[in-house]
XYZ file of C-alpha atoms in Angstrom:
673
model
C 100.907 85.751 89.793
C 97.833 87.763 91.584
C 96.522 85.985 94.561
C 93.015 84.095 94.364
C 89.897 85.885 95.486
C 88.764 84.116 98.736
C 85.786 81.657 98.172
C 83.367 81.968 101.256
C 80.796 79.023 101.613
C 78.039 80.264 104.082
C 76.317 77.086 105.256
C 74.709 75.920 108.597
C 76.801 73.278 110.567
C 73.516 71.066 110.053
C 73.124 71.343 106.308
C 72.535 67.612 104.696
C 74.046 68.796 101.384
C 77.522 67.110 100.897
C 80.390 69.654 99.886
C 83.439 68.984 97.691
C 85.923 71.323 97.103
C 89.222 70.897 95.177
C 92.553 72.974 94.831
C 95.255 72.214 92.425
C 99.026 72.990 91.897
C 100.182 76.305 90.107
C 100.959 74.159 87.022
C 97.625 72.283 87.445
C 98.459 68.958 87.535
C 97.928 67.806 90.966
C 94.791 68.267 92.742
C 93.480 67.960 96.186
C 90.099 67.197 96.671
C 88.174 67.675 100.102
C 84.549 66.467 100.850
C 82.535 66.382 104.048
C 80.085 63.515 102.762
C 79.232 61.348 106.052
C 82.976 62.071 107.205
C 85.431 64.890 106.251
C 87.928 63.012 103.749
C 90.236 63.779 100.835
C 91.538 62.609 97.569
C 94.791 63.161 95.441
C 95.358 62.940 91.882
C 97.871 63.817 89.174
C 96.349 64.673 85.911
C 93.396 62.815 86.151
C 95.027 59.749 87.716
C 94.037 58.948 91.136
C 97.093 58.657 93.682
C 95.185 58.677 96.711
C 91.470 57.544 97.272
C 89.035 58.666 99.976
C 91.151 59.161 102.986
C 89.665 60.063 106.285
C 90.697 63.134 108.164
C 90.081 64.329 111.687
C 91.186 64.238 115.219
C 89.884 62.479 118.582
C 90.002 64.270 121.961
C 89.148 63.068 125.575
C 87.154 66.298 125.819
C 84.785 66.389 123.069
C 84.982 62.991 121.483
C 85.746 62.794 117.514
C 86.232 65.766 115.178
C 85.008 64.183 112.350
C 81.963 62.244 111.527
C 78.919 64.854 111.487
C 81.448 67.686 110.628
C 80.290 70.073 107.654
C 82.235 72.379 105.803
C 80.792 75.764 106.635
C 83.269 78.310 105.045
C 86.331 77.950 102.653
C 88.861 80.504 101.696
C 91.567 80.401 98.766
C 94.950 81.860 98.356
C 97.716 81.947 96.144
C 101.334 82.567 97.065
C 104.653 82.669 94.561
C 108.150 83.894 96.719
C 111.443 83.303 97.175
C 113.267 83.437 100.342
C 116.744 83.031 101.238
C 118.615 80.231 103.175
C 121.229 81.346 105.330
C 123.388 78.021 104.833
C 121.445 74.810 102.925
C 121.507 72.765 99.678
C 120.541 75.644 97.672
C 120.720 79.469 98.348
C 117.254 80.585 97.405
C 114.244 78.678 97.982
C 111.008 79.096 95.275
C 107.611 78.838 97.533
C 104.759 78.569 94.611
C 101.612 77.194 96.068
C 97.806 77.396 96.051
C 95.804 77.219 99.440
C 92.454 76.374 100.460
C 91.170 76.782 103.969
C 88.162 74.816 104.907
C 86.148 75.269 108.228
C 84.290 72.043 109.578
C 81.843 72.441 111.864
C 79.210 70.081 113.637
C 75.759 70.702 114.990
C 77.194 71.900 118.499
C 79.203 74.537 116.794
C 82.431 72.753 117.375
C 84.944 73.383 114.615
C 88.319 73.126 113.032
C 89.808 74.196 109.884
C 91.983 72.025 107.264
C 94.653 74.024 105.669
C 96.049 72.647 102.425
C 98.856 74.069 100.437
C 99.498 72.288 96.765
C 102.754 72.602 95.136
C 103.679 71.438 91.689
C 105.700 68.721 93.355
C 103.372 67.644 96.112
C 101.310 68.940 99.039
C 100.555 69.585 102.830
C 97.568 69.876 104.940
C 97.360 70.416 108.612
C 94.742 70.912 111.423
C 93.907 74.437 113.014
C 91.846 74.089 116.128
C 90.625 77.600 117.164
C 89.598 78.535 120.614
C 86.029 77.405 121.588
C 83.670 76.322 124.288
C 84.419 73.210 126.273
C 87.804 73.056 124.858
C 90.504 74.837 126.744
C 92.723 71.873 127.855
C 92.957 69.220 124.914
C 94.151 65.606 125.313
C 94.505 64.214 121.734
C 93.903 60.224 121.931
C 94.077 59.565 118.250
C 94.685 61.209 114.567
C 92.117 59.792 112.391
C 94.116 60.986 109.124
C 94.574 58.259 106.596
C 96.523 57.861 103.220
C 94.483 55.436 100.987
C 97.556 54.467 98.453
C 95.586 53.777 94.880
C 96.428 50.315 93.567
C 98.533 49.361 96.581
C 99.141 45.663 95.522
C 101.132 46.869 92.886
C 103.285 49.718 94.866
C 106.869 48.970 95.979
C 107.862 50.799 99.292
C 111.002 51.569 101.085
C 110.527 51.617 104.933
C 111.596 51.322 108.312
C 109.715 49.885 111.199
C 108.085 52.434 113.753
C 108.545 52.517 117.139
C 111.256 49.751 117.727
C 114.260 49.674 120.339
C 116.672 51.006 117.790
C 114.985 54.488 116.989
C 115.216 55.207 113.108
C 118.489 53.353 112.903
C 117.076 50.275 110.781
C 118.224 49.083 107.565
C 115.502 50.304 104.706
C 113.498 47.370 103.623
C 112.340 47.171 99.830
C 108.978 45.300 99.908
C 105.135 45.680 98.644
C 103.556 48.242 100.248
C 101.155 45.683 101.560
C 103.953 44.033 103.457
C 104.589 47.214 105.320
C 103.182 46.954 108.945
C 104.335 50.153 110.425
C 106.816 52.755 109.134
C 108.564 55.713 110.114
C 108.483 58.679 107.841
C 109.547 59.676 105.327
C 108.052 56.772 103.689
C 108.721 56.632 100.038
C 106.925 54.553 97.421
C 106.343 54.026 93.965
C 103.157 53.330 92.235
C 102.601 51.566 88.604
C 103.649 53.746 86.101
C 106.636 55.125 87.930
C 105.109 57.957 90.032
C 106.751 58.159 93.440
C 105.338 59.259 96.735
C 106.842 60.177 99.925
C 104.547 60.993 103.196
C 106.224 62.895 105.976
C 105.560 65.683 107.961
C 106.729 69.346 108.241
C 106.942 71.724 111.183
C 106.715 69.166 114.269
C 106.286 71.610 117.030
C 104.493 70.625 120.436
C 102.751 67.595 119.080
C 103.907 64.093 118.871
C 105.646 62.611 115.909
C 103.262 61.047 113.023
C 104.146 57.076 112.036
C 102.194 55.188 109.706
C 100.347 51.973 110.810
C 98.716 50.088 108.015
C 95.164 48.761 108.609
C 93.358 47.372 105.431
C 95.577 46.721 102.609
C 96.874 49.877 101.064
C 95.290 52.352 103.902
C 97.845 53.809 106.096
C 96.546 55.466 109.345
C 98.411 58.151 111.086
C 99.768 56.761 114.222
C 101.042 59.417 116.945
C 103.631 58.462 119.256
C 102.237 58.288 122.849
C 103.103 59.673 126.078
C 103.916 57.286 128.963
C 100.072 57.659 130.063
C 98.747 56.657 126.354
C 97.664 60.627 125.689
C 99.059 61.246 122.189
C 99.177 64.990 122.378
C 98.467 67.451 125.260
C 97.727 70.845 124.660
C 95.152 73.568 124.629
C 93.188 75.311 122.177
C 93.897 77.322 120.013
C 96.446 74.914 118.636
C 97.662 73.555 114.914
C 99.165 70.157 114.070
C 102.296 69.541 111.982
C 101.589 69.681 108.293
C 101.080 66.165 106.897
C 103.092 66.183 103.398
C 103.007 63.959 100.422
C 105.766 64.787 97.920
C 104.869 63.536 94.353
C 107.061 63.230 91.349
C 110.098 61.040 89.953
C 112.529 59.645 92.261
C 115.105 62.641 91.559
C 112.057 65.096 91.834
C 111.681 63.766 95.491
C 115.365 64.555 96.338
C 115.141 67.964 94.589
C 111.885 69.212 96.410
C 111.987 71.897 98.863
C 108.422 71.357 99.891
C 109.188 70.618 103.684
C 110.846 73.625 104.230
C 108.398 75.789 102.404
C 105.940 74.409 104.928
C 108.287 75.674 108.250
C 107.784 79.205 109.437
C 110.663 81.602 108.407
C 113.577 82.107 110.770
C 112.862 83.339 114.496
C 116.765 83.589 115.528
C 117.348 86.985 113.398
C 120.922 87.232 112.682
C 122.682 83.708 112.670
C 125.754 84.488 110.818
C 127.275 82.706 113.787
C 126.143 79.280 112.432
C 128.900 78.199 110.390
C 128.844 75.232 107.914
C 131.953 73.406 107.532
C 134.184 70.043 107.953
C 135.544 68.725 110.979
C 137.570 65.405 112.343
C 137.330 63.837 115.710
C 138.200 61.500 118.460
C 135.189 59.355 117.690
C 136.274 56.365 115.139
C 138.653 55.001 117.433
C 136.169 54.453 119.960
C 134.011 52.500 117.532
C 137.010 50.664 116.598
C 137.759 49.532 120.307
C 141.128 51.188 119.976
C 140.135 54.170 122.320
C 137.531 54.190 125.208
C 134.992 56.807 126.174
C 135.514 56.165 129.754
C 138.598 57.050 131.885
C 141.682 54.919 131.915
C 144.849 53.658 130.138
C 143.062 54.146 126.380
C 140.853 57.108 127.284
C 140.466 58.764 123.985
C 139.751 62.348 125.276
C 143.051 63.363 126.439
C 144.717 66.783 125.964
C 147.534 65.152 124.062
C 145.081 63.295 121.671
C 142.710 66.695 121.434
C 145.890 68.859 120.374
C 147.200 65.945 118.012
C 143.789 66.338 116.194
C 143.903 69.920 115.974
C 147.337 69.893 114.777
C 146.113 67.679 111.591
C 142.948 69.812 111.146
C 145.006 73.111 111.334
C 147.474 71.237 108.444
C 144.452 70.357 106.177
C 141.904 73.025 106.584
C 139.548 71.638 108.678
C 137.183 73.842 111.122
C 136.818 71.845 114.197
C 137.778 68.812 116.026
C 134.823 66.793 118.020
C 136.058 65.262 121.233
C 133.486 62.635 122.754
C 134.215 61.067 126.238
C 135.484 64.464 127.665
C 133.217 64.847 130.685
C 132.513 63.085 133.796
C 130.077 60.188 133.669
C 130.941 57.793 131.169
C 132.588 55.275 133.241
C 130.485 52.282 133.547
C 127.035 51.595 132.079
C 126.532 55.164 131.091
C 123.397 54.233 129.198
C 121.828 53.083 132.210
C 123.266 55.485 134.707
C 122.921 58.817 132.300
C 122.205 60.656 135.485
C 125.586 60.716 136.580
C 126.878 62.618 133.429
C 128.125 65.970 134.352
C 128.344 68.505 131.381
C 130.538 70.859 132.961
C 133.273 69.021 134.741
C 135.977 67.240 132.594
C 138.137 64.279 133.135
C 141.310 65.075 134.824
C 143.297 64.582 131.552
C 141.378 66.541 129.470
C 142.532 70.194 129.952
C 139.604 71.825 128.326
C 140.582 75.290 128.734
C 143.946 74.846 127.471
C 142.782 72.768 124.526
C 140.248 75.572 123.337
C 143.231 77.744 123.678
C 145.640 75.579 121.621
C 142.919 75.323 118.833
C 142.006 79.057 118.961
C 145.799 79.653 118.209
C 145.714 77.536 115.113
C 142.054 78.644 113.758
C 140.382 75.094 115.019
C 137.671 75.030 117.310
C 136.579 72.458 119.628
C 133.128 70.730 118.773
C 131.206 70.111 122.005
C 129.483 66.653 122.852
C 126.550 66.416 125.331
C 125.567 62.568 125.406
C 122.556 62.354 127.745
C 122.249 58.339 127.923
C 118.751 59.427 127.295
C 118.481 60.776 130.859
C 116.873 64.215 129.779
C 115.954 65.601 133.223
C 119.708 65.510 134.491
C 120.673 67.379 131.192
C 117.876 69.882 131.344
C 119.114 70.720 135.067
C 122.383 71.314 133.752
C 121.886 72.941 130.134
C 122.447 76.415 130.966
C 125.284 75.914 132.612
C 126.868 73.821 130.016
C 126.030 76.251 127.245
C 127.428 78.829 129.336
C 130.903 77.038 129.787
C 130.830 76.328 125.861
C 130.127 80.028 125.282
C 133.001 81.277 127.661
C 135.546 78.688 125.909
C 134.732 79.908 122.261
C 132.670 76.591 121.398
C 130.192 77.362 118.890
C 128.701 73.988 117.890
C 127.677 70.926 119.871
C 126.819 67.419 119.129
C 124.003 66.182 121.549
C 123.313 62.279 122.017
C 120.594 60.116 123.478
C 121.673 56.962 123.520
C 118.716 54.919 124.883
C 116.311 52.453 123.606
C 113.115 53.085 122.001
C 110.412 54.270 124.720
C 113.574 54.209 127.417
C 114.104 58.165 127.464
C 114.340 59.001 131.274
C 112.361 61.910 132.646
C 111.128 62.899 135.942
C 107.622 64.625 136.297
C 106.777 67.531 138.631
C 106.594 65.031 141.420
C 110.012 63.576 140.721
C 108.429 60.377 139.650
C 110.654 58.651 136.959
C 108.680 58.319 133.576
C 109.898 56.904 130.312
C 109.113 58.215 126.954
C 109.873 57.738 123.201
C 112.543 59.706 121.554
C 109.802 60.920 119.004
C 106.656 61.430 121.718
C 105.572 65.193 122.338
C 107.774 65.486 125.465
C 110.711 64.866 123.346
C 109.869 67.172 120.719
C 109.587 69.825 123.181
C 112.750 68.818 124.669
C 115.073 68.894 121.614
C 113.535 72.292 120.476
C 114.246 73.489 124.125
C 117.806 72.716 123.463
C 118.062 74.388 120.232
C 116.382 77.475 121.275
C 118.554 77.652 124.610
C 121.971 76.936 122.783
C 120.699 79.850 120.276
C 120.912 82.274 123.179
C 124.461 81.245 123.600
C 125.234 81.496 119.815
C 125.771 77.529 119.334
C 124.818 75.213 116.978
C 122.945 71.945 117.370
C 123.669 68.694 115.627
C 121.263 66.211 117.342
C 122.062 62.305 117.284
C 119.863 60.009 118.409
C 117.546 62.781 117.255
C 113.534 63.369 116.494
C 113.196 62.935 112.774
C 113.836 66.299 110.713
C 110.771 68.179 109.603
C 112.474 71.343 108.031
C 112.652 73.265 111.305
C 116.154 74.236 110.458
C 114.284 77.053 108.549
C 112.947 78.230 111.521
C 115.696 77.603 113.899
C 118.922 77.713 111.716
C 121.225 76.918 114.564
C 119.807 73.025 114.209
C 122.571 72.585 111.557
C 122.287 68.785 111.217
C 121.185 65.543 113.117
C 121.625 61.722 112.584
C 118.132 59.703 112.562
C 119.227 56.909 110.484
C 121.977 54.181 110.464
C 125.339 56.160 110.346
C 128.674 55.169 109.486
C 129.467 53.531 112.953
C 127.447 50.656 112.118
C 130.099 49.681 109.667
C 132.612 49.200 112.446
C 130.764 46.904 114.904
C 127.141 46.510 113.137
C 125.831 43.122 112.673
C 125.083 43.218 109.725
C 126.774 46.376 108.791
C 125.177 48.893 106.272
C 124.737 47.434 103.052
C 126.007 48.557 99.466
C 122.659 49.806 98.887
C 122.139 51.827 102.055
C 123.759 54.970 101.358
C 121.909 55.014 97.681
C 118.799 54.590 99.648
C 119.230 57.230 102.276
C 118.934 60.320 99.592
C 115.443 58.737 98.697
C 114.224 58.219 102.171
C 115.933 59.778 105.027
C 117.273 62.697 103.381
C 114.194 63.902 101.907
C 113.326 65.134 105.501
C 116.812 67.044 105.699
C 120.522 66.960 106.391
C 122.110 63.903 108.077
C 125.391 63.919 110.007
C 126.356 60.345 108.373
C 129.936 61.070 108.906
C 131.602 59.393 105.567
C 135.379 59.532 104.377
C 136.581 56.028 105.782
C 139.647 55.248 103.849
C 140.915 52.069 105.880
C 137.768 50.200 104.779
C 138.451 46.888 106.474
C 140.504 47.391 109.565
C 140.968 43.380 110.174
C 140.303 42.091 107.341
C 138.597 42.203 103.774
C 136.754 39.152 104.673
C 135.535 40.633 108.130
C 131.640 40.673 108.414
C 131.842 44.070 110.214
C 133.552 46.423 107.420
C 132.893 49.443 105.154
C 130.950 47.713 102.343
C 132.095 50.278 99.746
C 135.102 51.173 97.607
C 137.260 54.257 98.574
C 135.809 56.090 95.758
C 132.416 55.790 96.982
C 133.265 57.141 100.272
C 134.406 60.683 98.393
C 131.165 60.669 96.606
C 129.302 60.745 99.694
C 130.276 64.141 100.739
C 128.083 65.294 97.543
C 125.402 62.698 97.684
C 124.583 62.969 101.332
C 123.727 66.650 102.274
C 124.708 68.069 105.721
C 125.910 71.660 106.166
C 128.758 69.832 108.651
C 130.718 67.037 107.291
C 132.871 65.095 109.090
C 136.259 63.144 107.791
C 135.541 60.246 110.030
C 138.586 58.036 109.707
C 141.690 58.143 111.899
C 144.511 61.006 110.764
C 146.811 58.155 110.166
C 144.758 56.518 107.327
C 144.580 59.786 105.543
C 148.336 59.971 105.431
C 148.219 56.885 103.573
C 145.989 58.311 100.515
C 146.517 62.202 100.530
C 145.930 62.293 96.629
C 142.439 60.899 97.332
C 142.154 63.069 100.468
C 142.371 66.026 98.584
C 138.730 65.878 97.310
C 137.796 65.882 101.076
C 139.528 68.731 101.796
C 138.401 70.847 98.566
C 134.655 69.879 98.909
C 132.397 72.547 100.494
C 129.567 71.957 102.689
C 127.665 75.093 101.698
C 125.703 75.200 98.336
C 124.352 77.654 95.543
C 122.295 74.944 94.136
C 121.902 71.180 94.215
C 120.257 68.959 91.421
C 119.408 65.274 91.599
C 120.480 64.392 87.875
C 119.592 60.627 87.597
C 118.882 58.029 90.205
C 116.599 55.170 91.235
C 115.454 54.514 94.856
C 118.040 52.129 96.382
C 120.107 51.633 93.189
C 122.121 54.492 92.141
C 122.210 58.518 92.255
C 123.988 61.301 90.352
C 123.953 64.471 92.320
C 125.536 67.998 91.239
C 125.835 70.557 93.713
C 127.485 74.403 93.175
C 129.675 75.846 95.857
C 127.897 78.742 97.649
C 129.470 82.238 96.319
C 131.858 80.398 93.910
C 131.931 79.134 90.337
C 132.825 75.602 91.010
C 130.588 72.423 90.868
C 130.815 69.081 92.338
C 129.182 65.729 91.360
C 129.142 62.717 93.268
C 127.818 59.406 91.604
C 127.193 56.114 93.653
C 125.776 52.678 92.961
C 124.540 49.886 95.172
C 126.203 46.125 94.866
C 125.636 46.247 90.945
C 128.340 47.589 88.786
C 127.076 50.480 86.600
C 127.956 52.664 83.395
C 126.435 55.954 83.909
C 126.392 58.874 81.026
C 126.494 62.095 82.582
C 125.361 65.034 80.684
C 127.199 68.287 81.997
C 124.476 70.775 80.895
C 124.306 71.828 84.454
C 127.436 73.446 84.296
C 127.506 77.243 83.563
C 127.152 78.463 80.138
C 130.253 80.157 78.781
C 132.709 78.623 81.486
C 135.265 75.922 80.834
C 136.120 73.624 83.532
C 139.000 71.418 84.818
C 137.034 68.321 85.636
C 139.110 67.001 88.798
C 137.820 63.017 88.613
C 138.223 60.505 91.545
C 136.947 57.074 90.413
C 137.054 53.519 90.880
C 139.827 51.697 89.021
C 139.191 49.253 86.553
C 139.597 46.298 88.855
C 137.666 48.000 91.825
C 135.697 45.947 93.685
C 133.792 46.449 97.156
C 134.524 42.970 98.357
C 138.038 42.225 97.146
C 139.538 45.549 95.649
C 138.121 48.700 97.126
C 141.105 50.705 97.091
C 141.598 50.607 93.582
C 141.034 54.191 92.351
C 142.139 56.529 89.591
C 142.241 60.193 89.937
C 142.493 62.109 86.391
C 141.872 65.730 84.709
C 139.812 66.719 81.853
C 138.699 70.060 80.320
C 134.840 69.953 79.908
C 131.975 72.437 79.453
C 128.308 72.083 79.494
C 127.773 70.697 76.416
C 130.138 67.439 77.148
C 129.125 64.189 78.456
C 131.093 62.170 80.663
C 130.829 58.106 81.119
C 131.032 56.943 84.820
C 132.002 53.397 85.199
C 131.040 52.414 88.714
C 132.401 49.449 90.368
C 130.286 47.003 92.771
C 129.258 49.336 95.547
C 131.182 52.118 93.972
C 131.423 55.709 93.106
C 132.800 58.690 91.397
C 133.708 62.229 92.873
C 134.281 65.250 90.604
C 135.239 68.629 91.115
C 134.498 70.773 88.515
C 137.141 73.937 88.614
C 136.382 76.888 86.659
C 139.010 77.851 84.549
C 140.031 81.519 84.081
C 138.416 83.110 80.690
């Protein structure tokens, strides 16, 4: 399709004539309407039905007050783009970027101006503020963002949310409620409108800006609530600058899962050749600490010992894993390391951890040590050692590092230019810039970063492909000690909420589902088959087999699926699902012919017919099926599973019977023709 010709409006900023402009998706169904009547605002409709009513736009700054009331549209330009780009790794190899764009310039009588740039796709839209250089606006202190999302028919809207700016960051169970019961929310915030249309509000390309959370003012009116610095300012910058994209995905529940909108609104790869970033699977000295059988700190039960590391590397080599994560290897873990995180050394191992010998041992077996940098939230201490720490890992052949920021929300420890201690939020502008700094510095050493206790994902993995995964939600560790642990619906909730932002290092694959007793409150609330299915339903280019090696030895037949399943995909398709209820996901191995399928359910047992028309035409497959047994039940009989094989093609349908909190995992192995 040819590019649309630019539309230019030449109106004086003092004009009293209200202007209204509209831009629609390439298929014509989704429309964003922009107006300057009284104050800049917008509406969103789909096939003529209002999704968002009149919603305010604008910014507030110390220097010039509000960019909002009194601003008029003085110029506009349109553009169409339809292109395809390649991911070096990802949930799909090639991504289509097809959108219509409107760039509207607003100005007031004093000549101050900003641009609102809007891109509308078939499955959603994004808009951002662009503030050019102009008089009286060199230094900028943003005190508020006026952006609203006024949801139509809000009294009948269902929302799935976690609260914003609480002590446990993003690590809360998702709550199902009416939209009007949501007081504050992190994004992505997913909603279902009457009639079945789903919306997800999030942001893309969060760079040098505060994260956007949502605060509900009047019923159904969600306002952007930027996370502040310790002094209350939201964003400290200079003109010219631009905000992140404010995004709204639109469609069915599975449309949200299948969308690439967030990625498409990010800049292309800035790192050049990233062939050194390797997706894969790993094990680690990790779960034993959460179970209380080993310790991060030194002493009798220290987990990070040379002997333990080599034992895990032997297991990894035997069963085809790429790496071994070792936590607690470095000086600083003894005592209250969260409060005393400034004691961490990122280059000095404990005496019982011979890091040079261990990395050499692993190299001889084709297994890499995965590095670990826990900061305890003491960021200035980490930044002071960052280059030395990355250089050490590079010399040792470590190419992937898991970082950690275990500190309560609002308790990130930094020292300002005068050495005064300040406390910041994990998702304030200071930390947004810190996380990006770690990623870009690591790239200089050809190291990939897996951030835990992170800033939320906003698609920057496209721009910095060494940002390979992150946490940012309740992970598997809550099933060891959480009160309560993750519920049966939790992993069925994540694909429609947190995972809309990007990959998550959830750490699936627990086979000992109740280490003490089935009736214990702290245990994994799934069947074993569901743990296998998570490798397909929860996307990450790095996946952990999180359990202890000895627990896999008890179920080597089921363990085979974890050994076989890839982490890098040619294509991914959500086939069926409902938020928090169930999901059926299919993925094709990158560079191969095999497909994989995962199906999971919440506390309800389900029978799901699955058409196999996603399989390649003209090919027959051996379906290697790992499913719940007839008597499986997550509470009383989670280990009942069946492994069976069938020959199938794309014309077939499988009927999957899922137990309570159960699942099915299938490898479709292409047969020789």
